[in-house]
Amino acid sequence: MTQAYQKVAYYPGCALEGTAHAYDRSTRAVAKALGLEIEELQNWNCCGAMEVKSTDPKLQTYLSARNLGIAAKMGHTAVMAPCNGCYHNLKKAEYDLRNDPASIETEKRISTKAGHASYQPGTVETIHALDWIKKAIGEDGLRARVKKSLSGLKVANYYGCMYSRPRHIFPEKDKGPGSESTLKPHFMDDVLGAAGAVNVEFPLKTACCGGAHTLSDSDTSTRLVLNILTTADACGADVIATECATCHSGLEMHQSRGEKVFGKKTNVKILYFTQLLGLALGLSARQVGVHENFSDSVGMLRARGLG
Amino acid sequence: MEPAEPKAPAAEIATLFDELDDTAVVPVLFASDDALQADRDAICVRLQAAAEQALEQWLLAHQREPTQGRLEGYRLLALQRQGARGDPSFNACRESCRELIYHCNISIVDSQSSPTHLRFAAMVCRHLLLFISGKLQNSGLGEFCCAARPLRTQEAQ
């Protein structure tokens, strides 16, 4: 187990304060249940998300670097970001500040203007919530802590496209046994498997959900999501487990839109992996924010004695 | 990669994608297990060819000659890599291409599980068609049925 991850800086990001509040709630609840300590970054800012990145990628690097600098100032060596977009952007900032002179110059210029120190790359490691649980607790540790096994619950683990792409910003991945794979990610499978879930084979685990175009081109997004949902149904999944705020919202909203606009009903439920893990650790559905999800999974969970 | 005029009219591209889904994907999803087992080699060829045709359209729309080369033994992978050159966001379909090949290969070597894997391959193929058609549309290179079309047209005016 990685001792360094027993206490980490926590960067929730904007989505977890809004549409993905259930992800924030369940992440905090799981941390408490597992005895892990998370300390929220003080005065954090948006990571630059898709909007800033599209307009000015160097500004996005600065915004993410500022958050990393805050984690360093608070004395942390690791910052945990549950949102794939935030995780991706912090990783990208780290990479750019090591390799791109223009990004370094922009970050220094804006930091000076804002009156704080520049972030020194390599000071803080960015980890995803999956890395954090997998490495701080591990599968054996989880098995020992499970109070209500997810036994029998068939889960399609959906990682989305930002968790492992582009490969060059994730130098710690693809390092063989124990490391995450960018081609076939498995950390969520490992974690939920240890909690008693049956992971179904799901061929679209890293496929695009159309998240970037969910407002500008809803039909494209709905079609992509419907294909993900029908594939999960066909794979026999009861639940799609998510680990990305954007993907999760997209799956939920387009599941509903798919039925209304395209007349296509899908049955699979959608839950954050932290919600499933929390239920397995004996937390109630309310404690992990199931009531905050857009789709209703309460009946299915009750029928299985969960939550 | 700079957007350019597609070689085929936009409506024709949209029709082609529908046809690829109708001819390569739909029959697999509705076929019986016996039929899939019996015809698995030909189905794999059809699914991969449909995916290759979709990737060709992406390249042609950008006025690039689709490669005849192969990567790791597959033209599909070579086309995907070519398509992502200059447009890293196109790598969002890289694993889908690999998944498609993976499930085709499993279906060929393991006849018992071939119906399941062929259906998986068909679903992945459909995702590729949807993804590429969406990318073409968002680049203004194809006109597909879309609720956002009035907004796009308005912007263009």
Tab-separated table of C-alpha atoms in Angstrom:
chain	number	residue	atom	x	y	z
A	1	MET	CA	0.000	0.000	0.000
A	2	THR	CA	1.106	3.547	-0.688
A	3	GLN	CA	1.460	5.383	2.602
A	4	ALA	CA	1.724	8.697	0.765
A	5	TYR	CA	-1.914	8.398	-0.253
A	6	GLN	CA	-3.291	7.987	3.275
A	7	LYS	CA	-3.633	11.767	3.392
A	8	VAL	CA	-4.002	13.658	0.133
A	9	ALA	CA	-5.084	17.058	-1.078
A	10	TYR	CA	-8.582	16.987	-2.528
A	11	TYR	CA	-9.496	18.938	-5.635
A	12	PRO	CA	-13.234	18.512	-6.228
A	13	GLY	CA	-13.479	20.894	-9.192
A	14	CYS	CA	-16.542	22.813	-10.332
A	15	ALA	CA	-18.695	19.913	-11.523
A	16	LEU	CA	-18.601	18.240	-8.125
A	17	GLU	CA	-20.084	21.361	-6.591
A	18	GLY	CA	-22.993	21.256	-9.028
A	19	THR	CA	-24.332	18.531	-11.298
A	20	ALA	CA	-21.976	15.925	-9.857
A	21	HIS	CA	-22.555	16.716	-6.206
A	22	ALA	CA	-23.327	13.055	-5.565
A	23	TYR	CA	-19.778	12.239	-6.671
A	24	ASP	CA	-18.379	14.710	-4.145
A	25	ARG	CA	-20.636	13.432	-1.386
A	26	SER	CA	-19.809	9.783	-2.061
A	27	THR	CA	-16.062	10.450	-2.397
A	28	ARG	CA	-15.987	12.170	0.996
A	29	ALA	CA	-18.150	9.438	2.552
A	30	VAL	CA	-15.925	6.677	1.161
A	31	ALA	CA	-12.802	8.457	2.426
A	32	LYS	CA	-14.290	8.577	5.907
A	33	ALA	CA	-15.415	4.952	5.794
A	34	LEU	CA	-11.966	3.836	4.679
A	35	GLY	CA	-10.137	5.968	7.215
A	36	LEU	CA	-8.402	8.009	4.545
A	37	GLU	CA	-7.840	11.697	5.005
A	38	ILE	CA	-8.603	14.253	2.340
A	39	GLU	CA	-7.978	17.954	2.681
A	40	GLU	CA	-9.761	20.212	0.219
A	41	LEU	CA	-7.538	22.714	-1.583
A	42	GLN	CA	-7.955	26.185	-0.134
A	43	ASN	CA	-9.308	28.777	-2.550
A	44	TRP	CA	-9.075	26.458	-5.543
A	45	ASN	CA	-10.118	27.602	-8.993
A	46	CYS	CA	-11.538	26.011	-12.138
A	47	CYS	CA	-9.001	23.733	-13.859
A	48	GLY	CA	-9.701	25.428	-17.181
A	49	ALA	CA	-12.102	22.684	-18.219
A	50	MET	CA	-13.029	22.433	-21.872
A	51	GLU	CA	-14.137	26.023	-22.244
A	52	VAL	CA	-10.895	27.780	-21.316
A	53	LYS	CA	-8.812	25.107	-23.005
A	54	SER	CA	-10.626	25.694	-26.286
A	55	THR	CA	-10.046	29.440	-26.124
A	56	ASP	CA	-6.556	29.636	-24.631
A	57	PRO	CA	-4.747	26.379	-23.758
A	58	LYS	CA	-1.869	28.225	-22.046
A	59	LEU	CA	-4.302	29.952	-19.702
A	60	GLN	CA	-5.730	26.537	-18.882
A	61	THR	CA	-2.224	25.384	-17.983
A	62	TYR	CA	-1.865	28.329	-15.613
A	63	LEU	CA	-5.253	27.683	-13.969
A	64	SER	CA	-4.412	24.033	-13.323
A	65	ALA	CA	-0.881	24.881	-12.199
A	66	ARG	CA	-2.249	27.323	-9.634
A	67	ASN	CA	-4.208	24.470	-8.035
A	68	LEU	CA	-1.100	22.289	-7.968
A	69	GLY	CA	0.786	25.186	-6.370
A	70	ILE	CA	-1.872	25.461	-3.664
A	71	ALA	CA	-1.507	21.740	-2.895
A	72	ALA	CA	2.265	22.194	-2.596
A	73	LYS	CA	1.845	25.228	-0.356
A	74	MET	CA	-0.457	23.194	1.898
A	75	GLY	CA	2.354	20.665	2.268
A	76	HIS	CA	0.884	17.890	0.124
A	77	THR	CA	2.773	15.701	-2.297
A	78	ALA	CA	-0.361	14.280	-3.947
A	79	VAL	CA	-3.594	15.879	-5.084
A	80	MET	CA	-6.589	13.675	-5.783
A	81	ALA	CA	-9.108	14.725	-8.430
A	82	PRO	CA	-12.186	12.509	-8.907
A	83	CYS	CA	-13.366	14.335	-12.039
A	84	ASN	CA	-11.759	13.027	-15.225
A	85	GLY	CA	-11.667	16.515	-16.748
A	86	CYS	CA	-9.839	18.003	-13.746
A	87	TYR	CA	-7.548	14.990	-13.463
A	88	HIS	CA	-6.717	15.246	-17.152
A	89	ASN	CA	-6.066	18.989	-17.012
A	90	LEU	CA	-3.833	18.838	-13.935
A	91	LYS	CA	-1.856	16.042	-15.597
A	92	LYS	CA	-1.611	18.048	-18.798
A	93	ALA	CA	-0.413	21.130	-16.914
A	94	GLU	CA	2.286	19.052	-15.239
A	95	TYR	CA	3.395	17.747	-18.629
A	96	ASP	CA	3.302	21.152	-20.327
A	97	LEU	CA	5.293	22.801	-17.557
A	98	ARG	CA	8.019	20.226	-18.076
A	99	ASN	CA	8.029	20.312	-21.852
A	100	ASP	CA	6.524	23.457	-23.349
A	101	PRO	CA	8.489	26.719	-23.018
A	102	ALA	CA	5.453	28.825	-24.014
A	103	SER	CA	3.359	27.259	-21.230
A	104	ILE	CA	6.164	27.862	-18.726
A	105	GLU	CA	6.423	31.490	-19.784
A	106	THR	CA	2.653	32.055	-19.575
A	107	GLU	CA	2.405	30.376	-16.176
A	108	LYS	CA	5.259	32.506	-14.795
A	109	ARG	CA	3.868	35.716	-16.253
A	110	ILE	CA	0.349	35.261	-14.866
A	111	SER	CA	1.593	33.949	-11.501
A	112	THR	CA	3.768	37.056	-11.094
A	113	LYS	CA	0.866	39.285	-12.032
A	114	ALA	CA	-1.408	37.441	-9.578
A	115	GLY	CA	1.230	37.775	-6.868
A	116	HIS	CA	1.978	34.134	-6.078
A	117	ALA	CA	4.870	31.796	-6.711
A	118	SER	CA	5.110	29.761	-9.888
A	119	TYR	CA	4.382	26.075	-9.604
A	120	GLN	CA	7.481	23.911	-9.883
A	121	PRO	CA	6.642	20.773	-11.912
A	122	GLY	CA	7.293	17.528	-10.092
A	123	THR	CA	6.377	18.932	-6.673
A	124	VAL	CA	2.890	17.421	-6.510
A	125	GLU	CA	1.584	14.198	-8.033
A	126	THR	CA	-1.911	14.275	-9.514
A	127	ILE	CA	-3.903	11.122	-8.879
A	128	HIS	CA	-7.428	10.040	-9.748
A	129	ALA	CA	-9.853	8.799	-7.090
A	130	LEU	CA	-9.313	5.331	-8.549
A	131	ASP	CA	-5.531	5.509	-8.052
A	132	TRP	CA	-6.105	6.773	-4.548
A	133	ILE	CA	-8.378	3.910	-3.405
A	134	LYS	CA	-6.557	1.216	-5.318
A	135	LYS	CA	-3.166	2.232	-3.958
A	136	ALA	CA	-4.026	3.479	-0.478
A	137	ILE	CA	-6.295	0.544	0.407
A	138	GLY	CA	-5.913	-2.092	-2.299
A	139	GLU	CA	-8.211	-4.954	-3.201
A	140	ASP	CA	-7.394	-7.030	-0.115
A	141	GLY	CA	-7.974	-4.050	2.140
A	142	LEU	CA	-11.312	-3.400	0.477
A	143	ARG	CA	-12.427	-7.010	0.757
A	144	ALA	CA	-11.696	-6.861	4.476
A	145	ARG	CA	-13.805	-3.725	4.880
A	146	VAL	CA	-16.834	-4.730	2.800
A	147	LYS	CA	-19.985	-4.944	4.911
A	148	LYS	CA	-22.586	-5.488	2.195
A	149	SER	CA	-21.078	-7.246	-0.780
A	150	LEU	CA	-22.223	-6.072	-4.201
A	151	SER	CA	-22.484	-9.764	-4.958
A	152	GLY	CA	-24.652	-10.443	-7.931
A	153	LEU	CA	-24.689	-6.877	-9.162
A	154	LYS	CA	-23.490	-6.851	-12.753
A	155	VAL	CA	-21.468	-3.767	-13.503
A	156	ALA	CA	-20.211	-2.303	-16.772
A	157	ASN	CA	-17.266	-0.087	-15.883
A	158	TYR	CA	-17.200	3.014	-18.034
A	159	TYR	CA	-13.956	5.018	-17.907
A	160	GLY	CA	-14.640	7.554	-20.650
A	161	CYS	CA	-12.022	9.059	-22.879
A	162	MET	CA	-10.144	11.532	-20.681
A	163	TYR	CA	-8.909	9.119	-18.030
A	164	SER	CA	-6.216	7.632	-20.229
A	165	ARG	CA	-5.770	9.961	-23.199
A	166	PRO	CA	-3.447	11.254	-24.464
A	167	ARG	CA	-1.046	8.614	-23.206
A	168	HIS	CA	1.983	10.895	-22.933
A	169	ILE	CA	0.526	12.905	-20.045
A	170	PHE	CA	0.147	9.736	-17.952
A	171	PRO	CA	3.748	8.491	-17.683
A	172	GLU	CA	2.919	6.237	-14.713
A	173	LYS	CA	0.461	4.150	-16.728
A	174	ASP	CA	1.300	1.134	-18.916
A	175	LYS	CA	4.145	0.100	-16.633
A	176	GLY	CA	3.120	-3.532	-16.353
A	177	PRO	CA	1.528	-5.373	-13.420
A	178	GLY	CA	0.067	-3.071	-10.810
A	179	SER	CA	-0.118	-0.080	-13.111
A	180	GLU	CA	-3.131	1.170	-15.005
A	181	SER	CA	-3.518	0.411	-18.700
A	182	THR	CA	-4.377	3.137	-21.169
A	183	LEU	CA	-5.643	0.594	-23.680
A	184	LYS	CA	-7.796	-1.464	-21.345
A	185	PRO	CA	-8.181	0.355	-18.031
A	186	HIS	CA	-8.983	-1.943	-15.122
A	187	PHE	CA	-8.645	-0.036	-11.832
A	188	MET	CA	-12.420	0.447	-11.508
A	189	ASP	CA	-12.957	-3.237	-12.342
A	190	ASP	CA	-10.415	-4.141	-9.640
A	191	VAL	CA	-11.928	-1.893	-6.982
A	192	LEU	CA	-15.557	-2.853	-7.605
A	193	GLY	CA	-14.615	-6.497	-8.101
A	194	ALA	CA	-13.104	-6.430	-4.604
A	195	ALA	CA	-16.399	-4.981	-3.359
A	196	GLY	CA	-18.196	-8.026	-4.767
A	197	ALA	CA	-19.437	-6.747	-8.116
A	198	VAL	CA	-19.502	-8.949	-11.184
A	199	ASN	CA	-17.714	-6.956	-13.873
A	200	VAL	CA	-19.255	-7.699	-17.251
A	201	GLU	CA	-17.225	-7.565	-20.424
A	202	PHE	CA	-17.999	-4.146	-21.848
A	203	PRO	CA	-16.413	-3.216	-25.167
A	204	LEU	CA	-17.124	0.521	-24.945
A	205	LYS	CA	-15.412	1.237	-21.629
A	206	THR	CA	-13.254	4.011	-23.093
A	207	ALA	CA	-15.531	5.080	-25.956
A	208	CYS	CA	-16.503	8.700	-26.476
A	209	CYS	CA	-19.823	9.747	-24.897
A	210	GLY	CA	-20.042	12.967	-26.923
A	211	GLY	CA	-19.707	14.986	-23.736
A	212	ALA	CA	-18.023	17.935	-25.422
A	213	HIS	CA	-20.982	18.382	-27.757
A	214	THR	CA	-23.780	17.667	-25.370
A	215	LEU	CA	-25.256	21.165	-25.716
A	216	SER	CA	-24.046	22.241	-29.158
A	217	ASP	CA	-25.051	19.016	-30.855
A	218	SER	CA	-27.387	17.087	-28.637
A	219	ASP	CA	-28.416	14.504	-31.215
A	220	THR	CA	-24.857	13.318	-31.792
A	221	SER	CA	-24.341	12.974	-28.046
A	222	THR	CA	-27.659	11.191	-27.567
A	223	ARG	CA	-26.835	8.672	-30.294
A	224	LEU	CA	-23.393	7.954	-28.830
A	225	VAL	CA	-24.818	7.590	-25.323
A	226	LEU	CA	-27.687	5.386	-26.512
A	227	ASN	CA	-25.181	3.059	-28.122
A	228	ILE	CA	-23.194	2.902	-24.870
A	229	LEU	CA	-26.369	2.204	-22.883
A	230	THR	CA	-27.753	-0.420	-25.251
A	231	THR	CA	-24.351	-2.105	-25.370
A	232	ALA	CA	-24.240	-2.196	-21.553
A	233	ASP	CA	-27.766	-3.652	-21.568
A	234	ALA	CA	-26.700	-6.248	-24.109
A	235	CYS	CA	-23.678	-7.135	-21.968
A	236	GLY	CA	-26.081	-7.971	-19.166
A	237	ALA	CA	-25.144	-5.045	-16.920
A	238	ASP	CA	-27.495	-3.865	-14.197
A	239	VAL	CA	-25.422	-0.749	-13.647
A	240	ILE	CA	-22.910	1.387	-15.492
A	241	ALA	CA	-20.276	2.542	-13.012
A	242	THR	CA	-18.815	5.936	-13.860
A	243	GLU	CA	-15.786	7.882	-12.692
A	244	CYS	CA	-16.241	11.084	-14.661
A	245	ALA	CA	-18.648	13.876	-13.844
A	246	THR	CA	-19.168	14.808	-17.499
A	247	CYS	CA	-19.727	11.240	-18.657
A	248	HIS	CA	-22.093	10.560	-15.777
A	249	SER	CA	-24.260	13.617	-16.465
A	250	GLY	CA	-24.214	12.822	-20.176
A	251	LEU	CA	-25.283	9.217	-19.665
A	252	GLU	CA	-28.089	10.202	-17.326
A	253	MET	CA	-29.419	13.135	-19.346
A	254	HIS	CA	-29.187	11.414	-22.711
A	255	GLN	CA	-30.757	8.255	-21.337
A	256	SER	CA	-33.802	10.352	-20.642
A	257	ARG	CA	-33.514	12.319	-23.900
A	258	GLY	CA	-33.011	9.112	-25.877
A	259	GLU	CA	-36.349	7.865	-24.632
A	260	LYS	CA	-38.149	11.155	-25.243
A	261	VAL	CA	-36.640	12.116	-28.607
A	262	PHE	CA	-35.699	8.788	-30.163
A	263	GLY	CA	-38.246	6.593	-28.369
A	264	LYS	CA	-35.510	4.244	-27.222
A	265	LYS	CA	-35.787	3.041	-23.639
A	266	THR	CA	-32.777	1.565	-21.892
A	267	ASN	CA	-32.876	-0.137	-18.515
A	268	VAL	CA	-29.337	0.029	-17.222
A	269	LYS	CA	-28.797	2.206	-14.125
A	270	ILE	CA	-25.996	4.723	-13.784
A	271	LEU	CA	-24.032	5.212	-10.555
A	272	TYR	CA	-20.659	6.668	-9.631
A	273	PHE	CA	-18.163	3.986	-8.658
A	274	THR	CA	-17.765	5.751	-5.305
A	275	GLN	CA	-21.496	5.323	-4.695
A	276	LEU	CA	-21.287	1.582	-5.331
A	277	LEU	CA	-18.195	1.308	-3.193
A	278	GLY	CA	-19.837	3.286	-0.395
A	279	LEU	CA	-22.865	0.987	-0.441
A	280	ALA	CA	-20.555	-2.012	-0.187
A	281	LEU	CA	-18.853	-0.388	2.786
A	282	GLY	CA	-22.217	-0.274	4.542
A	283	LEU	CA	-23.170	3.322	3.856
A	284	SER	CA	-26.790	4.165	3.079
A	285	ALA	CA	-28.031	5.231	-0.353
A	286	ARG	CA	-28.603	8.712	1.040
A	287	GLN	CA	-25.098	8.925	2.489
A	288	VAL	CA	-23.626	8.318	-0.953
A	289	GLY	CA	-26.071	10.681	-2.653
A	290	VAL	CA	-28.131	8.265	-4.728
A	291	HIS	CA	-31.075	10.659	-4.279
A	292	GLU	CA	-29.023	13.354	-6.023
A	293	ASN	CA	-28.621	11.343	-9.205
A	294	PHE	CA	-30.849	12.225	-12.110
A	295	SER	CA	-31.717	8.606	-12.851
A	296	ASP	CA	-33.507	6.614	-10.214
A	297	SER	CA	-31.623	3.573	-8.948
A	298	VAL	CA	-33.243	3.347	-5.525
A	299	GLY	CA	-35.659	0.520	-6.389
A	300	MET	CA	-32.978	-1.604	-7.993
A	301	LEU	CA	-30.624	-1.109	-5.041
A	302	ARG	CA	-33.317	-1.873	-2.459
A	303	ALA	CA	-34.283	-5.035	-4.306
A	304	ARG	CA	-30.696	-6.177	-3.879
A	305	GLY	CA	-30.475	-5.232	-0.243
A	306	LEU	CA	-28.113	-2.348	-0.904
A	307	GLY	CA	-28.557	1.074	0.645
B	1	MET	CA	-5.942	19.260	-39.825
B	2	GLU	CA	-7.633	22.043	-41.796
B	3	PRO	CA	-11.286	21.469	-42.706
B	4	ALA	CA	-11.735	21.206	-46.428
B	5	GLU	CA	-14.488	20.486	-48.886
B	6	PRO	CA	-15.452	16.819	-48.865
B	7	LYS	CA	-15.191	14.963	-52.159
B	8	ALA	CA	-18.714	13.617	-51.873
B	9	PRO	CA	-21.686	15.884	-51.162
B	10	ALA	CA	-22.556	15.995	-47.475
B	11	ALA	CA	-25.935	14.298	-47.927
B	12	GLU	CA	-24.247	11.410	-49.725
B	13	ILE	CA	-21.829	10.929	-46.844
B	14	ALA	CA	-24.720	10.812	-44.385
B	15	THR	CA	-26.492	8.235	-46.553
B	16	LEU	CA	-23.328	6.173	-46.785
B	17	PHE	CA	-23.017	6.021	-42.979
B	18	ASP	CA	-26.637	4.913	-42.688
B	19	GLU	CA	-26.011	2.231	-45.302
B	20	LEU	CA	-22.912	0.998	-43.513
B	21	ASP	CA	-24.921	0.611	-40.321
B	22	ASP	CA	-27.792	-1.097	-42.164
B	23	THR	CA	-25.607	-3.533	-44.073
B	24	ALA	CA	-22.798	-4.324	-41.637
B	25	VAL	CA	-24.127	-3.719	-38.114
B	26	VAL	CA	-27.883	-4.347	-38.051
B	27	PRO	CA	-27.775	-7.870	-39.565
B	28	VAL	CA	-25.301	-8.974	-36.881
B	29	LEU	CA	-27.421	-7.634	-34.049
B	30	PHE	CA	-30.505	-9.506	-35.281
B	31	ALA	CA	-28.929	-12.748	-36.483
B	32	SER	CA	-29.300	-16.026	-34.637
B	33	ASP	CA	-26.321	-17.562	-32.847
B	34	ASP	CA	-26.142	-20.344	-35.416
B	35	ALA	CA	-26.063	-17.905	-38.299
B	36	LEU	CA	-23.342	-15.851	-36.648
B	37	GLN	CA	-21.210	-18.895	-35.930
B	38	ALA	CA	-21.546	-20.142	-39.469
B	39	ASP	CA	-20.705	-16.837	-41.100
B	40	ARG	CA	-18.217	-15.381	-38.637
B	41	ASP	CA	-15.266	-14.867	-40.993
B	42	ALA	CA	-17.349	-12.940	-43.517
B	43	ILE	CA	-19.019	-10.886	-40.784
B	44	CYS	CA	-15.641	-9.810	-39.420
B	45	VAL	CA	-14.563	-8.731	-42.882
B	46	ARG	CA	-17.778	-6.733	-43.354
B	47	LEU	CA	-17.546	-5.013	-39.967
B	48	GLN	CA	-13.925	-4.030	-40.418
B	49	ALA	CA	-14.581	-2.888	-43.983
B	50	ALA	CA	-17.457	-0.688	-42.771
B	51	ALA	CA	-15.226	0.893	-40.146
B	52	GLU	CA	-12.486	1.409	-42.732
B	53	GLN	CA	-14.949	3.089	-45.099
B	54	ALA	CA	-16.027	5.472	-42.358
B	55	LEU	CA	-12.405	6.371	-41.630
B	56	GLU	CA	-11.784	6.848	-45.351
B	57	GLN	CA	-14.599	9.404	-45.427
B	58	TRP	CA	-12.975	11.317	-42.593
B	59	LEU	CA	-9.694	11.437	-44.537
B	60	LEU	CA	-11.312	12.256	-47.881
B	61	ALA	CA	-13.258	15.073	-46.246
B	62	HIS	CA	-9.884	16.515	-45.266
B	63	GLN	CA	-8.543	16.003	-48.786
B	64	ARG	CA	-6.158	13.289	-47.738
B	65	GLU	CA	-5.590	10.058	-49.603
B	66	PRO	CA	-6.537	7.137	-47.319
B	67	THR	CA	-3.558	4.888	-46.723
B	68	GLN	CA	-3.473	1.352	-48.036
B	69	GLY	CA	-0.857	0.554	-45.422
B	70	ARG	CA	-1.318	-1.535	-42.332
B	71	LEU	CA	-0.457	-1.021	-38.713
B	72	GLU	CA	0.099	-4.120	-36.585
B	73	GLY	CA	-1.390	-6.034	-39.501
B	74	TYR	CA	-4.589	-4.005	-39.836
B	75	ARG	CA	-5.512	-1.271	-42.297
B	76	LEU	CA	-8.152	-0.089	-39.829
B	77	LEU	CA	-5.461	0.881	-37.316
B	78	ALA	CA	-3.349	2.557	-39.986
B	79	LEU	CA	-6.332	4.618	-41.151
B	80	GLN	CA	-7.153	5.651	-37.592
B	81	ARG	CA	-3.592	6.780	-36.963
B	82	GLN	CA	-3.598	8.691	-40.244
B	83	GLY	CA	-6.905	10.302	-39.297
B	84	ALA	CA	-5.575	11.488	-35.944
B	85	ARG	CA	-2.525	13.171	-37.453
B	86	GLY	CA	-2.998	16.874	-36.788
B	87	ASP	CA	-6.205	16.250	-34.857
B	88	PRO	CA	-5.415	14.490	-31.567
B	89	SER	CA	-9.095	14.514	-30.531
B	90	PHE	CA	-9.620	11.874	-33.205
B	91	ASN	CA	-7.681	9.509	-30.952
B	92	ALA	CA	-10.882	9.184	-28.943
B	93	CYS	CA	-11.750	6.372	-31.368
B	94	ARG	CA	-8.387	4.600	-31.250
B	95	GLU	CA	-9.420	2.051	-28.623
B	96	SER	CA	-12.741	1.475	-30.383
B	97	CYS	CA	-10.801	0.406	-33.494
B	98	ARG	CA	-8.703	-1.926	-31.383
B	99	GLU	CA	-11.766	-3.318	-29.608
B	100	LEU	CA	-13.405	-4.025	-32.937
B	101	ILE	CA	-10.400	-6.025	-34.110
B	102	TYR	CA	-10.062	-7.768	-30.749
B	103	HIS	CA	-13.657	-9.020	-30.737
B	104	CYS	CA	-13.432	-10.108	-34.370
B	105	ASN	CA	-10.280	-12.076	-33.598
B	106	ILE	CA	-11.833	-13.755	-30.555
B	107	SER	CA	-14.917	-14.677	-32.559
B	108	ILE	CA	-12.756	-16.377	-35.167
B	109	VAL	CA	-10.583	-18.402	-32.795
B	110	ASP	CA	-13.349	-19.343	-30.348
B	111	SER	CA	-16.459	-20.517	-32.153
B	112	GLN	CA	-18.378	-21.110	-28.920
B	113	SER	CA	-18.272	-17.462	-27.909
B	114	SER	CA	-18.298	-16.051	-31.415
B	115	PRO	CA	-21.951	-14.863	-31.390
B	116	THR	CA	-21.328	-12.764	-28.282
B	117	HIS	CA	-18.093	-11.304	-29.612
B	118	LEU	CA	-19.553	-10.600	-33.038
B	119	ARG	CA	-22.395	-8.674	-31.426
B	120	PHE	CA	-19.842	-6.742	-29.348
B	121	ALA	CA	-17.876	-6.021	-32.517
B	122	ALA	CA	-21.036	-4.777	-34.234
B	123	MET	CA	-21.824	-2.445	-31.351
B	124	VAL	CA	-18.299	-1.078	-31.385
B	125	CYS	CA	-18.523	-0.655	-35.149
B	126	ARG	CA	-21.737	1.309	-34.720
B	127	HIS	CA	-20.021	3.509	-32.156
B	128	LEU	CA	-17.241	4.228	-34.613
B	129	LEU	CA	-19.760	5.173	-37.303
B	130	LEU	CA	-21.572	7.458	-34.864
B	131	PHE	CA	-18.352	9.012	-33.607
B	132	ILE	CA	-16.915	9.694	-37.058
B	133	SER	CA	-20.199	11.020	-38.432
B	134	GLY	CA	-20.447	13.290	-35.394
B	135	LYS	CA	-16.902	14.525	-35.945
B	136	LEU	CA	-17.617	15.185	-39.622
B	137	GLN	CA	-20.713	17.097	-38.700
B	138	ASN	CA	-18.986	19.155	-36.051
B	139	SER	CA	-16.226	20.028	-38.491
B	140	GLY	CA	-18.918	21.226	-40.877
B	141	LEU	CA	-17.973	18.424	-43.258
B	142	GLY	CA	-21.192	16.469	-43.308
B	143	GLU	CA	-24.870	17.115	-42.803
B	144	PHE	CA	-26.561	14.526	-40.663
B	145	CYS	CA	-29.977	14.556	-39.103
B	146	CYS	CA	-29.531	16.845	-36.145
B	147	ALA	CA	-31.607	19.085	-33.930
B	148	ALA	CA	-28.715	21.572	-33.882
B	149	ARG	CA	-28.817	22.047	-37.659
B	150	PRO	CA	-30.882	25.269	-37.550
B	151	LEU	CA	-28.372	26.774	-35.128
B	152	ARG	CA	-25.465	25.790	-37.335
B	153	THR	CA	-27.147	27.160	-40.445
B	154	GLN	CA	-27.902	30.384	-38.617
B	155	GLU	CA	-24.261	30.698	-37.590
B	156	ALA	CA	-23.108	30.155	-41.142
B	157	GLN	CA	-25.347	32.960	-42.350
